[in-house]
Each structure stands twice: as C-alpha cells, then as structure tokens.
C-alpha cells in the first residue's frame, strides 16, 4: 500500500511530529472523532497529546476507514508495513519521501536532499514566523511550542529555528528599533 504516505507526511508536517512518532502510532493512539493523537514514549520517554486540525481529523477518519476496508479488519498500526501486523519501517518512509521529493520542481534547484525530519523543521519555522507576523512574543510562546513538540528544554526547540529569509522579512517588518538606533542600516 502506498496511500498512507500522503497522510503520514501531512501528519508529520502539520503537527511537527518526529517520523518515528508517526510511524509507531497504534490505532489506540488516535481518536479520529475527537481529533487527537497520543504520543506515548516519545523521545526522552515524554508522552503528550497532539490536537489535529479539523481537515486533518477528517482525513484521518477517511484514511482509517480506507485502511480497515483494504485490510478487511482494523489494523494495529495507523501506518502498517508490508506485514500489516508491524509498523511501516523508517527506511520505507525515507525512501518514499525521497521519491516524492525528486518528483517536485524544487529537487533540481536544491543542493541537499531533504529528509522527513525536515518537515518537522519546516513546521517549527512556519509556526514561529506566523507568531511573529501576528505580533506574538516568541519568548512567551516558546514553552508551548516546546511542549507541543515533546522537547525537554526550550533550547531543543530553538535549535530548529534557522535564520531563513522568510524569518528575516518578518523580523524586518516588525523591527521598530533598528531604524532609530542606526538609521543607515534600515532597509526601505
């Protein structure tokens, strides 16, 4: 089966999950009606509840119905492997992600091959940029993001936030100090 990969990649990106957390989700960990997933024994043995958006909740319901019909029974794993009694392997996820990436228009212009973990990085950068655009204080929001990602400390979360052009543009839009302190540095 290969229909699980779009759901898997979307779940990782939209919720900042680790690929290992997503691949090891059992059917008991997902409530497709309440829109929650429980991450048990995440990295560092930290458990957490992740809330899904309405559209992702609906997608999960449809996917689980499809999967149950395809297998003729309710599977143990949300993302079963070739043997449906075992979870999909990390190697299979990586291989499919590479294949999907190579089919995008971005692949030819990229000097590095991204991995599924890059989806987690992208989630963090997008979330922080969104907060900055909304005028929210990043330092205030960091504990929430850190907990949501299952991190032990804020430093683990901040590691993900790379200084990217998108972030620089957001910072420049919100910057009210630089122009007053050093006027010649201000961009127009």
XYZ file of C-alpha atoms in Angstrom:
188
model
C 0.000 0.000 0.000
C 1.256 3.494 -0.729
C -1.853 5.523 0.102
C -0.637 6.040 3.655
C 2.329 8.224 2.713
C 0.433 11.440 1.876
C -1.413 11.124 5.202
C 1.802 10.288 7.047
C 3.755 13.223 5.586
C 0.886 15.614 6.209
C 0.567 14.429 9.809
C 4.307 14.968 10.365
C 4.344 18.431 8.785
C 1.121 19.841 10.229
C 1.883 18.655 13.756
C 5.664 18.755 13.905
C 5.866 15.050 14.675
C 9.026 13.012 14.511
C 8.851 10.368 11.787
C 9.378 7.709 14.462
C 6.396 9.020 16.445
C 4.136 8.961 13.394
C 5.217 5.529 12.185
C 4.687 3.981 15.626
C 1.135 5.285 16.119
C -1.181 2.459 17.055
C -4.886 2.639 16.333
C -5.438 3.066 20.077
C -3.341 6.267 19.997
C -5.612 8.028 17.501
C -9.091 9.372 18.146
C -10.338 10.309 14.668
C -13.520 11.809 16.115
C -12.051 13.965 18.879
C -9.153 14.931 16.613
C -6.400 13.881 18.977
C -3.406 11.616 18.889
C -1.479 10.450 21.901
C 2.270 10.213 21.548
C 3.465 7.619 24.035
C 7.119 7.195 24.882
C 8.299 9.934 22.540
C 11.964 10.851 22.544
C 13.112 11.038 26.157
C 10.063 8.947 27.166
C 7.813 12.018 27.161
C 4.120 11.484 26.470
C 1.899 14.181 25.014
C -1.429 14.782 23.324
C -1.444 16.416 19.900
C -4.587 18.112 18.601
C -5.384 17.828 14.910
C -6.954 20.458 12.701
C -10.493 19.753 11.505
C -9.394 18.929 7.962
C -6.646 16.582 9.186
C -9.115 14.916 11.571
C -11.447 14.291 8.624
C -8.549 12.997 6.507
C -7.537 10.597 9.309
C -11.109 9.295 9.594
C -11.260 8.685 5.839
C -7.818 7.083 5.811
C -8.621 4.749 8.725
C -11.884 3.703 7.014
C -9.982 3.055 3.777
C -7.254 1.114 5.594
C -9.744 -1.026 7.511
C -11.620 -1.856 4.292
C -8.379 -2.566 2.406
C -7.098 -4.973 5.075
C -10.524 -6.436 5.865
C -10.005 -5.709 9.561
C -8.990 -2.918 11.888
C -5.192 -2.846 11.823
C -2.998 -2.490 14.901
C -0.941 0.303 13.356
C -2.101 3.543 11.758
C 0.700 3.142 9.218
C 1.231 -0.594 8.761
C 4.212 -2.022 6.938
C 4.294 -4.721 4.294
C 3.369 -7.063 7.128
C 0.226 -5.302 8.434
C 0.944 -6.556 11.945
C 4.085 -4.398 12.047
C 4.502 -0.630 11.592
C 5.924 0.790 8.381
C 9.727 0.879 8.529
C 11.687 4.094 8.766
C 13.564 3.008 5.625
C 10.296 2.773 3.675
C 9.271 6.242 4.871
C 12.643 7.721 3.897
C 12.621 6.027 0.520
C 9.099 7.245 -0.307
C 9.910 10.763 0.882
C 12.980 10.857 -1.394
C 10.901 9.586 -4.301
C 8.204 12.218 -3.669
C 10.841 14.952 -3.301
C 12.526 14.022 -6.575
C 9.176 14.475 -8.339
C 8.877 18.108 -7.243
C 10.096 21.153 -9.127
C 12.278 22.071 -6.135
C 14.514 18.998 -6.336
C 16.633 20.233 -9.242
C 17.439 23.531 -7.546
C 18.359 22.025 -4.187
C 21.936 21.087 -3.400
C 20.909 18.893 -0.443
C 18.340 16.165 -0.250
C 15.818 16.854 2.499
C 14.607 14.124 4.827
C 11.290 13.572 6.566
C 12.800 15.296 9.607
C 12.928 18.489 7.515
C 9.120 18.513 7.700
C 9.475 18.968 11.462
C 11.944 21.814 10.929
C 9.554 23.422 8.433
C 6.696 23.170 10.931
C 8.684 24.996 13.626
C 9.866 27.758 11.271
C 6.352 28.245 9.896
C 4.824 28.374 13.390
C 7.370 30.904 14.693
C 7.054 33.088 11.593
C 3.273 33.035 11.952
C 3.538 34.175 15.568
C 5.933 36.962 14.613
C 3.580 38.132 11.850
C 0.733 38.141 14.376
C 2.854 40.214 16.739
C 3.031 37.495 19.380
C 6.063 37.356 21.631
C 8.171 34.369 20.604
C 9.738 34.070 24.056
C 6.246 33.814 25.544
C 5.104 31.199 23.007
C 8.282 29.078 23.089
C 7.248 26.980 26.138
C 4.017 25.984 24.383
C 5.821 25.016 21.204
C 8.471 23.154 23.159
C 5.843 21.115 24.993
C 3.864 20.508 21.788
C 6.986 19.094 20.121
C 7.830 16.923 23.128
C 11.089 18.692 23.912
C 12.848 18.572 27.256
C 14.033 22.183 27.086
C 13.468 25.396 25.145
C 16.975 25.079 23.709
C 15.938 21.916 21.897
C 13.107 23.835 20.254
C 15.148 26.894 19.399
C 17.638 24.682 17.575
C 15.019 24.100 14.890
C 14.513 27.756 14.173
C 17.011 28.622 11.496
C 17.528 32.148 10.327
C 15.821 31.949 6.958
C 14.883 34.714 4.564
C 11.235 34.310 5.481
C 12.150 34.965 9.104
C 14.342 37.901 8.169
C 11.483 39.515 6.242
C 9.132 39.048 9.173
C 11.672 40.488 11.591
C 12.333 43.485 9.333
C 8.603 44.212 9.100
C 8.246 44.095 12.888
C 11.520 45.868 13.716
C 10.842 49.274 15.244
C 14.210 49.806 16.925
C 16.953 49.437 14.298
C 15.919 52.481 12.291
C 16.078 54.724 15.347
C 19.344 53.350 16.712
C 21.300 53.034 13.464
C 19.313 54.842 10.729
C 21.640 53.897 7.858
C 21.027 50.182 8.494
C 17.282 50.459 7.963
C 16.105 48.873 4.698
C 13.450 50.546 2.634
